Amino acid sequence: MAIIINLDVVMAQRKKGLTELAGEVDITLANLSILKNNKAKAVRLSTLDAICKALNCQPGDILQYVDDEELTKGGAKNE
């Protein structure tokens, strides 16, 4: 099982930078960067809520489930 975080894609679509979003969400640049680069092991629902409000999106726009087999076949981002 793998959950892919597509925060970088949604941020680009909304033309919102890391510093701007971090300020709106009240999260450190380092922690937001971990999320943006798909390195996070967990995310608080309150953080996800704040990100969705700031980007005017749904959690499903940011989070994507990909089966492990698809990851090994190159079917999704594998970072």
Short mmCIF file of C-alpha atoms in Angstrom, two decimals:
data_model
loop_
_atom_site.label_atom_id
_atom_site.label_comp_id
_atom_site.label_asym_id
_atom_site.label_seq_id
_atom_site.Cartn_x
_atom_site.Cartn_y
_atom_site.Cartn_z
CA MET A 1 0.00 0.00 0.00
CA ALA A 2 1.20 3.49 -0.81
CA ILE A 3 -0.32 6.89 -0.37
CA ILE A 4 1.09 9.46 -2.77
CA ILE A 5 0.96 13.13 -1.77
CA ASN A 6 0.36 15.32 -4.81
CA LEU A 7 0.70 18.60 -2.94
CA ASP A 8 3.29 19.90 -5.40
CA VAL A 9 0.86 19.40 -8.29
CA VAL A 10 -2.02 21.19 -6.54
CA MET A 11 0.26 24.04 -5.46
CA ALA A 12 1.43 24.50 -9.06
CA GLN A 13 -2.15 24.47 -10.33
CA ARG A 14 -3.07 27.16 -7.79
CA LYS A 15 0.18 29.09 -8.44
CA LYS A 16 0.96 29.10 -4.74
CA GLY A 17 4.51 28.96 -3.43
CA LEU A 18 5.88 27.05 -0.46
CA THR A 19 6.46 30.14 1.70
CA GLU A 20 3.00 31.56 0.98
CA LEU A 21 1.24 28.28 1.75
CA ALA A 22 3.30 27.69 4.90
CA GLY A 23 2.22 31.08 6.21
CA GLU A 24 -1.45 30.46 5.44
CA VAL A 25 -1.42 26.98 6.97
CA ASP A 26 0.79 27.96 9.93
CA ILE A 27 3.27 25.12 9.35
CA THR A 28 7.06 25.33 9.12
CA LEU A 29 8.67 25.43 5.71
CA ALA A 30 10.59 22.27 6.59
CA ASN A 31 7.44 20.30 7.44
CA LEU A 32 5.54 21.58 4.41
CA SER A 33 8.51 20.68 2.22
CA ILE A 34 8.43 17.12 3.60
CA LEU A 35 4.77 16.89 2.60
CA LYS A 36 5.36 18.52 -0.79
CA ASN A 37 8.20 16.13 -1.63
CA ASN A 38 6.15 13.04 -0.67
CA LYS A 39 8.48 12.16 2.22
CA ALA A 40 5.89 12.36 5.04
CA LYS A 41 4.97 9.26 7.01
CA ALA A 42 1.82 10.87 8.45
CA VAL A 43 -0.24 14.03 8.24
CA ARG A 44 -2.56 15.47 10.87
CA LEU A 45 -6.14 15.95 9.81
CA SER A 46 -6.01 19.52 11.10
CA THR A 47 -3.03 20.17 8.80
CA LEU A 48 -4.81 18.56 5.85
CA ASP A 49 -7.88 20.67 6.63
CA ALA A 50 -5.82 23.89 6.66
CA ILE A 51 -4.06 22.95 3.40
CA CYS A 52 -7.38 22.20 1.70
CA LYS A 53 -8.80 25.54 2.86
CA ALA A 54 -5.75 27.46 1.66
CA LEU A 55 -5.69 25.70 -1.73
CA ASN A 56 -9.48 25.51 -2.09
CA CYS A 57 -9.35 21.79 -2.83
CA GLN A 58 -10.52 18.41 -1.54
CA PRO A 59 -8.28 15.93 0.33
CA GLY A 60 -8.58 13.59 -2.67
CA ASP A 61 -6.91 16.25 -4.82
CA ILE A 62 -3.82 15.95 -2.63
CA LEU A 63 -3.85 12.29 -1.53
CA GLN A 64 -3.80 9.34 -3.91
CA TYR A 65 -3.78 5.61 -3.12
CA VAL A 66 -1.58 3.49 -5.37
CA ASP A 67 -1.19 -0.26 -5.03
CA ASP A 68 2.39 -1.45 -4.45
CA GLU A 69 2.34 -3.37 -7.74
CA GLU A 70 1.58 -0.17 -9.65
CA LEU A 71 4.49 1.57 -7.93
CA THR A 72 6.95 -1.12 -8.95
CA LYS A 73 5.65 -0.97 -12.55
CA GLY A 74 6.21 2.78 -12.62
CA GLY A 75 2.50 3.63 -12.64
CA ALA A 76 2.87 6.56 -10.21
CA LYS A 77 5.46 8.83 -8.66
CA ASN A 78 7.99 6.73 -6.83
CA GLU A 79 10.23 8.97 -4.75
#
